[in-house]
Tab-separated table of C-alpha atoms in Angstrom:
chain	number	residue	atom	x	y	z
A	19	MET	CA	-1.902	-42.039	35.295
A	20	GLU	CA	0.503	-44.086	33.130
A	21	LEU	CA	0.582	-42.783	29.450
A	22	SER	CA	0.758	-44.982	26.559
A	23	HIS	CA	0.196	-44.970	22.588
A	24	GLU	CA	-3.524	-44.983	23.467
A	25	SER	CA	-3.483	-41.790	25.658
A	26	THR	CA	-5.506	-38.889	24.394
A	27	ILE	CA	-4.466	-35.294	23.690
A	28	ARG	CA	-5.857	-34.128	26.777
A	29	GLU	CA	-3.949	-36.795	28.858
A	30	TRP	CA	-0.712	-35.941	27.083
A	31	GLN	CA	-1.197	-32.204	27.522
A	32	GLN	CA	-1.924	-32.546	31.267
A	33	ALA	CA	1.362	-34.578	31.522
A	34	MET	CA	3.390	-32.077	29.664
A	35	GLU	CA	2.016	-29.128	31.654
A	36	ALA	CA	2.841	-31.155	34.921
A	37	GLY	CA	6.311	-31.515	33.681
A	38	THR	CA	5.966	-35.583	34.013
A	39	THR	CA	6.580	-35.990	30.296
A	40	THR	CA	7.715	-34.130	27.095
A	41	SER	CA	6.961	-33.781	23.472
A	42	ARG	CA	10.421	-35.421	22.762
A	43	GLU	CA	9.509	-38.474	25.012
A	44	MET	CA	6.112	-38.799	23.362
A	45	THR	CA	7.472	-38.547	19.983
A	46	LEU	CA	10.134	-41.352	21.025
A	47	LEU	CA	7.347	-43.481	22.206
A	48	PHE	CA	5.578	-43.465	18.809
A	49	LEU	CA	8.616	-43.756	16.696
A	50	LYS	CA	9.611	-46.841	18.635
A	51	ARG	CA	6.160	-48.351	18.259
A	52	ILE	CA	6.300	-47.549	14.648
A	53	ALA	CA	9.676	-49.484	14.515
A	54	GLN	CA	8.057	-52.524	16.324
A	55	TYR	CA	4.966	-52.939	14.218
A	56	ASP	CA	5.044	-51.039	10.803
A	57	LYS	CA	7.629	-52.779	9.023
A	58	GLN	CA	8.259	-55.764	11.263
A	59	GLY	CA	5.979	-57.704	13.553
A	60	ILE	CA	2.507	-57.782	12.182
A	61	ALA	CA	3.807	-55.251	9.477
A	62	VAL	CA	0.764	-53.139	8.857
A	63	ASN	CA	2.820	-51.032	6.717
A	64	ALA	CA	0.980	-47.860	7.247
A	65	ILE	CA	3.848	-45.352	7.302
A	66	SER	CA	5.473	-44.174	4.012
A	67	GLU	CA	7.926	-41.849	5.502
A	68	ILE	CA	9.083	-40.458	8.592
A	69	ASN	CA	10.044	-36.876	9.234
A	70	PRO	CA	13.654	-36.744	10.017
A	71	ASP	CA	13.230	-33.411	11.952
A	72	ALA	CA	10.402	-34.876	14.046
A	73	LEU	CA	12.502	-35.118	17.233
A	74	HIS	CA	14.008	-31.656	16.830
A	75	ILE	CA	10.686	-30.272	16.400
A	76	ALA	CA	9.480	-31.860	19.432
A	77	GLU	CA	12.441	-30.587	21.461
A	78	ALA	CA	11.934	-27.009	20.146
A	79	LEU	CA	8.476	-27.210	21.078
A	80	ASP	CA	9.437	-28.359	24.526
A	81	ARG	CA	11.667	-25.494	24.956
A	82	GLU	CA	9.065	-23.177	23.712
A	83	ARG	CA	6.471	-24.456	26.303
A	84	VAL	CA	8.957	-23.651	29.036
A	85	GLU	CA	9.945	-20.150	27.929
A	86	LYS	CA	6.564	-18.891	26.460
A	87	GLY	CA	3.984	-21.475	27.388
A	88	SER	CA	1.714	-23.681	25.277
A	89	ARG	CA	0.195	-22.702	21.852
A	90	GLY	CA	-2.900	-24.861	22.417
A	91	PRO	CA	-4.206	-28.457	22.730
A	92	LEU	CA	-1.863	-29.584	19.753
A	93	HIS	CA	1.335	-28.228	21.266
A	94	GLY	CA	3.965	-31.022	20.943
A	95	ILE	CA	1.402	-33.492	19.731
A	96	PRO	CA	2.682	-36.088	17.128
A	97	VAL	CA	0.261	-36.006	14.047
A	98	LEU	CA	0.554	-38.165	10.865
A	99	ILE	CA	-0.617	-36.885	7.549
A	100	LYS	CA	-1.740	-38.754	4.310
A	101	ASP	CA	1.001	-38.652	1.423
A	102	ASN	CA	-1.024	-36.578	-0.770
A	103	ILE	CA	-0.744	-33.578	1.537
A	104	ALA	CA	2.017	-31.410	0.533
A	105	THR	CA	4.876	-30.455	2.913
A	106	GLY	CA	7.534	-28.050	1.993
A	107	ASP	CA	10.157	-29.906	4.055
A	108	SER	CA	12.729	-33.019	3.562
A	109	MET	CA	9.510	-35.322	3.131
A	110	HIS	CA	8.145	-36.326	-0.256
A	111	THR	CA	4.509	-35.864	-1.325
A	112	THR	CA	3.642	-38.731	-3.751
A	113	ALA	CA	0.016	-39.856	-3.667
A	114	GLY	CA	1.667	-43.312	-3.564
A	115	SER	CA	2.801	-43.054	-7.060
A	116	LEU	CA	6.288	-44.161	-8.326
A	117	ALA	CA	5.890	-41.037	-10.846
A	118	LEU	CA	6.143	-38.741	-7.948
A	119	ALA	CA	8.393	-40.766	-5.634
A	120	ASP	CA	11.228	-38.456	-5.771
A	121	SER	CA	9.252	-35.296	-5.764
A	122	TYR	CA	9.364	-32.537	-3.202
A	123	ALA	CA	6.565	-29.975	-2.756
A	124	ALA	CA	7.561	-26.538	-3.288
A	125	ALA	CA	5.544	-25.364	-0.112
A	126	ASP	CA	3.497	-26.447	2.819
A	127	SER	CA	-0.069	-27.093	2.053
A	128	SER	CA	-2.554	-25.169	4.315
A	129	VAL	CA	-3.243	-28.267	6.202
A	130	ALA	CA	0.600	-28.631	7.058
A	131	ALA	CA	0.900	-24.909	7.806
A	132	ARG	CA	-1.849	-25.007	10.215
A	133	LEU	CA	-0.744	-27.828	12.043
A	134	ARG	CA	2.914	-26.397	12.291
A	135	GLU	CA	1.221	-23.015	13.435
A	136	ALA	CA	-0.860	-25.031	16.197
A	137	GLY	CA	2.415	-26.468	17.505
A	138	ALA	CA	2.015	-30.096	16.302
A	139	VAL	CA	4.906	-32.276	15.586
A	140	LEU	CA	4.785	-33.450	11.831
A	141	LEU	CA	5.838	-37.050	12.685
A	142	GLY	CA	5.550	-38.441	9.212
A	143	LYS	CA	3.468	-39.413	6.087
A	144	THR	CA	1.000	-42.449	5.713
A	145	ASN	CA	0.713	-44.706	2.871
A	146	LEU	CA	-2.660	-44.743	0.758
A	147	THR	CA	-4.505	-46.182	-1.823
A	148	GLU	CA	-2.582	-44.832	-5.081
A	149	TRP	CA	-3.926	-41.600	-6.317
A	150	ALA	CA	-6.293	-41.558	-3.303
A	151	ASN	CA	-8.055	-44.665	-5.289
A	152	TYR	CA	-8.484	-42.772	-8.469
A	153	MET	CA	-5.923	-44.609	-10.605
A	154	THR	CA	-7.841	-47.642	-11.842
A	155	GLU	CA	-10.653	-50.037	-11.082
A	156	ASN	CA	-10.551	-52.860	-8.626
A	157	MET	CA	-7.429	-51.677	-6.884
A	158	THR	CA	-6.968	-53.309	-3.597
A	159	ASN	CA	-7.823	-50.813	-0.746
A	160	GLY	CA	-4.413	-49.663	0.933
A	161	TYR	CA	-2.048	-50.600	-2.065
A	162	SER	CA	0.239	-48.114	-3.875
A	163	SER	CA	3.232	-48.875	-6.153
A	164	ARG	CA	5.407	-46.684	-4.177
A	165	GLY	CA	4.337	-47.958	-0.587
A	166	GLY	CA	3.110	-51.421	-0.993
A	167	GLN	CA	0.119	-53.000	0.700
A	168	VAL	CA	-1.297	-51.385	4.073
A	169	LEU	CA	-2.855	-53.894	6.465
A	170	ASN	CA	-5.574	-53.456	8.999
A	171	PRO	CA	-4.341	-54.308	12.539
A	172	TYR	CA	-7.521	-55.774	13.693
A	173	GLY	CA	-7.037	-58.485	10.889
A	174	PRO	CA	-3.648	-58.206	9.062
A	175	GLY	CA	-4.230	-59.864	5.655
A	176	GLN	CA	-7.719	-60.818	6.500
A	177	LEU	CA	-9.835	-57.850	7.004
A	178	ASP	CA	-10.110	-54.827	4.382
A	179	VAL	CA	-8.297	-52.010	5.660
A	180	GLY	CA	-10.490	-49.578	3.717
A	181	GLY	CA	-9.525	-46.835	1.469
A	182	SER	CA	-8.178	-44.443	0.215
A	183	SER	CA	-6.718	-42.942	3.709
A	184	SER	CA	-5.732	-46.395	4.704
A	185	GLY	CA	-2.206	-45.664	6.131
A	186	SER	CA	-3.850	-43.012	8.262
A	187	GLY	CA	-6.534	-45.262	9.460
A	188	SER	CA	-4.118	-48.347	10.213
A	189	ALA	CA	-1.510	-45.950	11.936
A	190	ILE	CA	-4.129	-44.441	14.423
A	191	ALA	CA	-5.559	-47.830	15.222
A	192	SER	CA	-2.057	-49.323	15.715
A	193	GLY	CA	-1.031	-46.579	18.068
A	194	PHE	CA	1.509	-44.727	15.853
A	195	ALA	CA	0.492	-41.309	16.788
A	196	VAL	CA	-2.016	-39.497	18.590
A	197	VAL	CA	-4.189	-38.297	15.513
A	198	ALA	CA	-3.905	-38.332	11.754
A	199	VAL	CA	-5.177	-36.384	8.657
A	200	GLY	CA	-6.736	-38.067	5.924
A	201	THR	CA	-8.393	-36.865	2.818
A	202	GLU	CA	-11.787	-37.530	1.227
A	203	THR	CA	-13.444	-37.316	-2.236
A	204	SER	CA	-15.969	-39.973	-1.542
A	205	GLY	CA	-15.643	-42.226	1.461
A	206	SER	CA	-11.889	-42.116	1.676
A	207	ILE	CA	-11.935	-40.833	5.363
A	208	LEU	CA	-15.069	-42.472	6.320
A	209	HIS	CA	-14.501	-45.910	5.011
A	210	PRO	CA	-11.115	-46.537	6.607
A	211	SER	CA	-12.316	-45.116	9.808
A	212	VAL	CA	-15.138	-47.703	10.076
A	213	LYS	CA	-12.708	-50.503	8.988
A	214	ASN	CA	-10.270	-49.556	11.840
A	215	SER	CA	-12.591	-48.705	14.535
A	216	LEU	CA	-11.809	-44.987	14.613
A	217	VAL	CA	-13.570	-41.657	14.628
A	218	GLY	CA	-13.372	-40.047	11.227
A	219	ILE	CA	-14.598	-36.591	10.306
A	220	LYS	CA	-15.242	-35.804	6.775
A	221	PRO	CA	-15.868	-31.924	6.888
A	222	THR	CA	-18.059	-29.741	4.927
A	223	VAL	CA	-16.189	-29.103	1.575
A	224	GLY	CA	-14.877	-25.631	2.376
A	225	LEU	CA	-14.320	-25.994	6.133
A	226	ILE	CA	-10.623	-26.945	5.391
A	227	SER	CA	-8.512	-25.467	2.793
A	228	ARG	CA	-7.623	-27.639	-0.298
A	229	ARG	CA	-4.493	-25.831	-1.235
A	230	GLY	CA	-1.420	-28.158	-1.486
A	231	ILE	CA	-3.543	-31.360	-1.622
A	232	ILE	CA	-2.986	-33.532	-4.710
A	233	PRO	CA	-6.431	-33.453	-5.920
A	234	ILE	CA	-9.109	-35.659	-7.416
A	235	SER	CA	-12.142	-33.312	-7.552
A	236	THR	CA	-12.493	-29.509	-7.096
A	237	SER	CA	-16.024	-30.078	-5.941
A	238	GLN	CA	-15.788	-32.883	-3.552
A	239	ASP	CA	-12.158	-32.925	-1.933
A	240	THR	CA	-11.483	-32.324	1.750
A	241	ALA	CA	-8.994	-33.069	4.305
A	242	GLY	CA	-10.320	-34.237	7.871
A	243	PRO	CA	-9.322	-35.920	11.097
A	244	MET	CA	-9.031	-39.512	12.011
A	245	ALA	CA	-8.628	-40.217	15.646
A	246	ARG	CA	-9.351	-42.861	18.519
A	247	THR	CA	-11.834	-40.558	20.420
A	248	VAL	CA	-14.467	-37.848	19.246
A	249	GLU	CA	-12.713	-35.283	21.396
A	250	ASP	CA	-9.167	-35.770	19.894
A	251	ALA	CA	-10.972	-35.664	16.279
A	252	ALA	CA	-12.643	-32.361	17.408
A	253	ILE	CA	-9.380	-31.036	18.546
A	254	LEU	CA	-7.693	-31.524	15.373
A	255	LEU	CA	-10.615	-30.295	13.336
A	256	GLY	CA	-10.474	-27.077	14.883
A	257	ALA	CA	-6.752	-26.657	14.191
A	258	LEU	CA	-7.453	-27.275	10.494
A	259	THR	CA	-10.359	-24.862	9.822
A	260	GLY	CA	-10.385	-21.135	8.459
A	261	VAL	CA	-10.523	-19.131	5.466
A	262	ASP	CA	-7.491	-19.463	3.049
A	263	GLU	CA	-7.407	-16.632	0.558
A	264	GLN	CA	-5.724	-19.075	-1.830
A	265	ASP	CA	-8.452	-21.440	-1.712
A	266	PRO	CA	-11.964	-19.853	-2.862
A	267	VAL	CA	-13.967	-22.756	-1.525
A	268	THR	CA	-13.092	-21.816	2.111
A	269	GLY	CA	-14.873	-18.452	1.729
A	270	LYS	CA	-18.088	-20.373	2.139
A	271	SER	CA	-16.996	-21.029	5.824
A	272	LEU	CA	-16.760	-17.414	6.990
A	273	GLY	CA	-18.751	-17.075	10.118
A	274	LEU	CA	-19.619	-20.806	10.192
A	275	SER	CA	-16.252	-22.485	11.047
A	276	HIS	CA	-14.657	-22.587	14.584
A	277	ALA	CA	-11.341	-22.826	15.829
A	278	ASP	CA	-12.444	-24.964	18.842
A	279	TYR	CA	-14.943	-27.708	18.642
A	280	GLN	CA	-14.534	-28.957	22.032
A	281	PRO	CA	-17.371	-26.760	23.559
A	282	PHE	CA	-19.900	-28.671	21.516
A	283	LEU	CA	-19.114	-31.851	23.051
A	284	ASP	CA	-21.843	-32.777	25.492
A	285	VAL	CA	-22.337	-36.063	27.137
A	286	ASN	CA	-26.051	-35.316	27.253
A	287	GLY	CA	-26.040	-34.272	23.543
A	288	LEU	CA	-28.391	-36.962	22.293
A	289	GLN	CA	-31.114	-35.637	24.542
A	290	GLY	CA	-33.985	-34.412	22.261
A	291	ALA	CA	-31.868	-34.907	19.085
A	292	ARG	CA	-34.112	-36.350	16.165
A	293	ILE	CA	-32.404	-38.796	14.060
A	294	GLY	CA	-33.548	-40.489	10.938
A	295	ILE	CA	-32.457	-43.992	10.566
A	296	ILE	CA	-31.373	-45.477	7.176
A	297	ARG	CA	-31.832	-49.040	6.565
A	298	SER	CA	-32.210	-49.033	2.788
A	299	PHE	CA	-28.422	-49.145	2.348
A	300	PHE	CA	-28.195	-52.518	4.043
A	301	LEU	CA	-28.719	-54.712	0.953
A	302	ASP	CA	-26.513	-57.822	1.081
A	303	ARG	CA	-23.456	-56.093	2.533
A	304	TYR	CA	-23.986	-56.915	6.058
A	305	ASP	CA	-24.292	-60.164	8.034
A	306	ASP	CA	-26.463	-61.003	10.979
A	307	GLU	CA	-23.945	-59.752	13.609
A	308	GLU	CA	-23.299	-56.520	11.856
A	309	LYS	CA	-27.233	-56.223	11.619
A	310	LYS	CA	-27.522	-56.741	15.310
A	311	LEU	CA	-24.657	-54.113	16.232
A	312	TYR	CA	-26.607	-51.564	14.036
A	313	GLU	CA	-29.782	-52.404	16.039
A	314	ASP	CA	-27.801	-51.959	19.249
A	315	ALA	CA	-26.535	-48.805	18.212
A	316	ILE	CA	-30.058	-47.474	17.524
A	317	ASN	CA	-31.056	-48.754	20.794
A	318	HIS	CA	-28.283	-46.829	22.534
A	319	LEU	CA	-29.444	-43.609	20.831
A	320	ARG	CA	-32.744	-44.183	22.279
A	321	GLN	CA	-31.493	-44.859	25.552
A	322	ALA	CA	-29.642	-41.650	25.456
A	323	GLY	CA	-32.574	-39.601	24.826
A	324	ALA	CA	-32.647	-39.202	21.138
A	325	THR	CA	-36.013	-39.370	19.162
A	326	VAL	CA	-35.334	-42.077	16.529
A	327	ILE	CA	-37.471	-41.680	13.304
A	328	ASP	CA	-37.051	-45.228	11.933
A	329	ALA	CA	-36.567	-46.465	8.315
A	330	VAL	CA	-36.403	-42.889	6.552
A	331	THR	CA	-35.603	-42.812	3.004
A	332	ILE	CA	-33.569	-40.574	0.999
A	333	PRO	CA	-35.829	-39.527	-1.973
A	334	ALA	CA	-32.807	-39.402	-4.714
A	335	GLU	CA	-30.935	-42.428	-2.957
A	336	ASN	CA	-31.258	-44.361	-6.261
A	337	ALA	CA	-30.398	-41.312	-8.597
A	338	GLU	CA	-28.180	-42.193	-11.529
A	339	TRP	CA	-24.859	-41.113	-10.312
A	340	GLY	CA	-22.528	-40.884	-13.117
A	341	PRO	CA	-18.758	-40.767	-13.272
A	342	SER	CA	-18.419	-37.642	-15.099
A	343	VAL	CA	-17.663	-35.117	-12.602
A	344	LEU	CA	-14.654	-36.953	-11.003
A	345	LEU	CA	-13.420	-37.875	-14.458
A	346	HIS	CA	-13.226	-34.302	-15.720
A	347	GLU	CA	-12.175	-32.630	-12.421
A	348	PHE	CA	-9.122	-35.126	-12.065
A	349	LYS	CA	-7.271	-33.990	-15.015
A	350	SER	CA	-7.519	-30.302	-14.600
A	351	GLY	CA	-6.763	-30.700	-10.706
A	352	VAL	CA	-3.689	-32.893	-11.225
A	353	ASN	CA	-2.161	-30.807	-13.892
A	354	ALA	CA	-2.628	-27.749	-11.647
A	355	TYR	CA	-1.017	-29.580	-8.839
A	356	LEU	CA	1.985	-30.757	-11.041
A	357	LYS	CA	2.766	-27.371	-12.424
A	358	THR	CA	3.646	-26.207	-8.682
A	359	LEU	CA	6.448	-28.800	-8.419
A	360	PRO	CA	9.904	-27.545	-8.847
A	361	ALA	CA	10.797	-26.800	-12.422
A	362	SER	CA	13.349	-29.375	-12.403
A	363	TYR	CA	11.050	-32.172	-11.716
A	364	PRO	CA	10.234	-34.080	-15.046
A	365	ILE	CA	6.603	-34.833	-14.282
A	366	ARG	CA	4.467	-31.862	-15.284
A	367	THR	CA	1.129	-33.298	-16.524
A	368	LEU	CA	-0.960	-36.311	-16.165
A	369	SER	CA	0.064	-37.354	-19.627
A	370	ASP	CA	3.546	-37.607	-18.056
A	371	VAL	CA	2.295	-39.773	-15.206
A	372	ILE	CA	0.675	-42.247	-17.572
A	373	ALA	CA	3.692	-42.382	-19.785
A	374	PHE	CA	6.027	-42.939	-16.682
A	375	ASN	CA	3.745	-45.681	-15.607
A	376	ARG	CA	3.857	-47.447	-18.944
A	377	GLU	CA	7.713	-47.182	-18.894
A	378	HIS	CA	7.768	-49.024	-15.668
A	379	GLU	CA	4.716	-51.085	-16.125
A	380	GLU	CA	6.055	-54.249	-13.890
A	381	ARG	CA	6.323	-52.034	-10.772
A	382	ALA	CA	3.820	-49.226	-11.515
A	383	LEU	CA	0.825	-50.836	-13.095
A	384	ARG	CA	-0.029	-53.895	-10.935
A	385	PHE	CA	-3.751	-53.028	-11.272
A	386	GLY	CA	-3.533	-50.831	-14.479
A	387	GLN	CA	-4.263	-47.105	-14.901
A	388	VAL	CA	-7.694	-47.132	-16.544
A	389	LEU	CA	-8.994	-44.128	-14.573
A	390	LEU	CA	-5.941	-42.022	-15.201
A	391	GLU	CA	-6.359	-42.824	-19.050
A	392	ARG	CA	-10.019	-42.066	-19.172
A	393	ALA	CA	-9.552	-38.851	-17.140
A	394	ASN	CA	-6.711	-37.723	-19.539
A	395	ALA	CA	-8.985	-38.218	-22.575
A	396	THR	CA	-11.167	-35.242	-21.380
A	397	SER	CA	-10.273	-31.654	-22.481
A	398	GLY	CA	-9.042	-30.750	-18.982
A	399	THR	CA	-11.131	-27.487	-19.483
A	400	LEU	CA	-14.286	-28.582	-17.768
A	401	THR	CA	-16.375	-27.289	-20.854
A	402	GLU	CA	-17.973	-30.732	-21.584
A	403	ALA	CA	-21.757	-30.737	-21.336
A	404	ALA	CA	-21.536	-34.267	-20.055
A	405	TYR	CA	-19.698	-32.732	-16.960
A	406	LEU	CA	-21.541	-29.629	-16.693
A	407	ASN	CA	-24.990	-31.463	-16.748
A	408	GLN	CA	-23.834	-34.208	-14.227
A	409	ARG	CA	-22.407	-31.620	-11.801
A	410	ALA	CA	-25.785	-29.885	-11.645
A	411	TYR	CA	-27.712	-33.145	-11.486
A	412	ASP	CA	-25.395	-34.353	-8.669
A	413	LEU	CA	-26.060	-31.094	-6.506
A	414	GLU	CA	-29.624	-31.355	-7.097
A	415	MET	CA	-30.025	-35.080	-6.332
A	416	SER	CA	-27.621	-35.030	-3.405
A	417	GLN	CA	-29.039	-31.601	-1.712
A	418	ASP	CA	-32.386	-30.600	-2.716
A	419	LYS	CA	-33.679	-33.875	-3.473
A	420	GLY	CA	-31.387	-35.804	-1.291
A	421	ILE	CA	-30.287	-35.045	2.366
A	422	ASN	CA	-32.103	-31.685	2.472
A	423	ALA	CA	-35.321	-33.324	1.504
A	424	VAL	CA	-35.208	-36.161	4.266
A	425	LEU	CA	-34.102	-33.653	7.076
A	426	THR	CA	-36.816	-31.387	6.173
A	427	GLU	CA	-39.544	-33.866	5.828
A	428	HIS	CA	-38.860	-35.249	9.204
A	429	ASN	CA	-37.532	-32.372	11.033
A	430	LEU	CA	-34.225	-34.246	11.791
A	431	ASP	CA	-30.748	-33.074	13.228
A	432	CYS	CA	-29.081	-35.961	11.133
A	433	ILE	CA	-29.643	-39.164	9.499
A	434	LEU	CA	-27.746	-42.348	10.720
A	435	PHE	CA	-26.034	-44.882	8.374
A	436	PRO	CA	-24.540	-48.438	9.166
A	437	GLY	CA	-20.911	-48.563	8.496
A	438	SER	CA	-19.898	-45.597	6.030
A	439	GLU	CA	-22.799	-46.290	3.642
A	440	GLY	CA	-24.357	-43.274	2.054
A	441	TYR	CA	-20.822	-41.383	1.890
A	442	GLY	CA	-21.446	-40.888	-1.870
A	443	ILE	CA	-24.638	-38.837	-1.409
A	444	ALA	CA	-22.896	-36.645	1.280
A	445	ALA	CA	-19.759	-36.375	-0.886
A	446	ARG	CA	-21.648	-35.094	-3.905
A	447	ALA	CA	-23.443	-32.638	-1.539
A	448	GLY	CA	-20.247	-31.531	0.046
A	449	TYR	CA	-21.897	-32.264	3.500
A	450	PRO	CA	-20.227	-33.424	6.710
A	451	SER	CA	-20.343	-37.008	8.186
A	452	VAL	CA	-18.824	-38.388	11.462
A	453	THR	CA	-18.245	-42.087	12.185
A	454	VAL	CA	-17.916	-43.552	15.505
A	455	PRO	CA	-16.691	-47.267	16.654
A	456	SER	CA	-19.937	-49.281	17.382
A	457	GLY	CA	-18.600	-52.743	18.300
A	458	TYR	CA	-17.087	-55.844	16.711
A	459	THR	CA	-18.393	-59.252	15.202
A	460	SER	CA	-17.426	-62.405	16.984
A	461	ALA	CA	-14.608	-62.648	14.394
A	462	GLY	CA	-13.063	-59.128	15.640
A	463	LYS	CA	-14.313	-57.467	12.683
A	464	PRO	CA	-14.937	-53.520	13.578
A	465	PHE	CA	-18.296	-51.974	12.925
A	466	GLY	CA	-19.280	-48.342	13.004
A	467	ILE	CA	-22.205	-45.894	12.507
A	468	MET	CA	-22.235	-42.621	10.712
A	469	PHE	CA	-23.888	-39.497	11.434
A	470	THR	CA	-24.458	-37.138	8.456
A	471	GLY	CA	-25.937	-33.606	8.285
A	472	LEU	CA	-26.348	-30.383	6.155
A	473	ALA	CA	-23.428	-28.122	5.402
A	474	PHE	CA	-21.444	-26.878	8.411
A	475	SER	CA	-23.389	-28.978	10.879
A	476	GLU	CA	-20.131	-30.501	12.466
A	477	PRO	CA	-21.053	-28.953	15.789
A	478	ALA	CA	-24.341	-30.921	16.163
A	479	LEU	CA	-22.807	-33.987	14.626
A	480	LEU	CA	-19.940	-33.874	17.056
A	481	ARG	CA	-22.321	-33.282	19.785
A	482	MET	CA	-24.294	-36.347	19.027
A	483	ALA	CA	-21.294	-38.476	18.273
A	484	TYR	CA	-19.585	-37.643	21.509
A	485	ALA	CA	-22.608	-38.462	23.515
A	486	TYR	CA	-22.811	-41.621	21.863
A	487	GLU	CA	-19.422	-42.590	22.455
A	488	GLN	CA	-19.359	-41.759	25.954
A	489	ALA	CA	-22.592	-43.756	26.539
A	490	THR	CA	-21.198	-46.913	24.938
A	491	ARG	CA	-17.409	-46.694	24.945
A	492	LEU	CA	-17.302	-49.571	22.435
A	493	ARG	CA	-13.678	-49.125	21.082
A	494	ILE	CA	-11.133	-51.746	21.592
A	495	PRO	CA	-7.723	-51.470	20.587
A	496	PRO	CA	-6.360	-54.144	18.192
A	497	GLN	CA	-4.148	-56.895	19.519
A	498	MET	CA	-0.729	-56.154	17.777
A	499	GLU	CA	1.361	-59.051	18.836
A	500	SER	CA	2.302	-61.079	15.658
């Protein structure tokens, strides 16, 4: 079989084990493709930085394979990570902000450390919506003052690339690496995964350590995989999970996480599954073609053996979701991250970021910084009644009177959304979701569906998503020629 930028982790590993290719050759293939399409050609602008040591790392891992054998399924596999995930190497960690453009993290994030331990090649970092889309209102998805505008390879300049893990989504759709890591607070993995026809996993909050990720929200942040297949996403997920003593939230995952999610992938995984169909999130956001694609997806689920409970509603789906939680948690989280930077770096607080942006307004404030300023006006101590009350309300409405209620009422394994609708409820609950490509409109616009379940239900969600993917195989790579 001829290998290409579309080849899967399994296919690359088989070839490396057979001695017909190497990690070095694979890494070069992706670097050449980035050179061809990222800053020239259709110029999707998904990559913010290339790791100068990528080829050296690949060569070292090739040698290790010969001398000691493979570490596992990610050994020698090039992986891209979002540019808000710290690496203690020669790459910057910036969140797309000019204020952090020259900053280097003091140490690896847990995500980066686990990838290195698994034998992955950290190929580079991906552009993103600045500050993970928590800088201002009405910022264009995929734009950052440091990196510029990310484009969607399925319709550069025409189709929304999604946010805020825009670069990770565009890069994997464009074939710039095998898999990528995004981050999500509310929709930032799921939304660009749907827009770029990818499998995205937004894990349960606590499954993956948040340490070393430039934060928005203590209660909602998580990293997660973005990939072209469910199997590749599942492999990457397994490498990232585990308890981190430096991140208390991961203690929730003890005994509930898995180092390998591949055993849960079952082509017959929809047989006997009970899936609740959400229709109330349509409103006017979808055209007739997209609605038909959703109906087609529901029919595929039935044909694959699922019991479909149609038109279920989430009791609290119209709850009064206020902005207080993110607004208050952002300041304390960002200030805590900035204090970990080397002492010589002048940006130490959110106030410093805001001041820097004002001093460089022409370049740094194309869309303003309304959210940064609002967050900075809070105490940063999380003592405000508005915050504490909203946090308790969000948990009650999203969990007990939200996802838990609808799953219990209908005895469901999961609920199904069109596109990435419903991501906000799952985000507030801290619950997992998985997106899968589900076809295209006549204009070539990608469509996807999203499976959502209870905390730590990733095995069940992946089982159903994999069965759907294998039964339909609807993903088509984008046409990259300019």
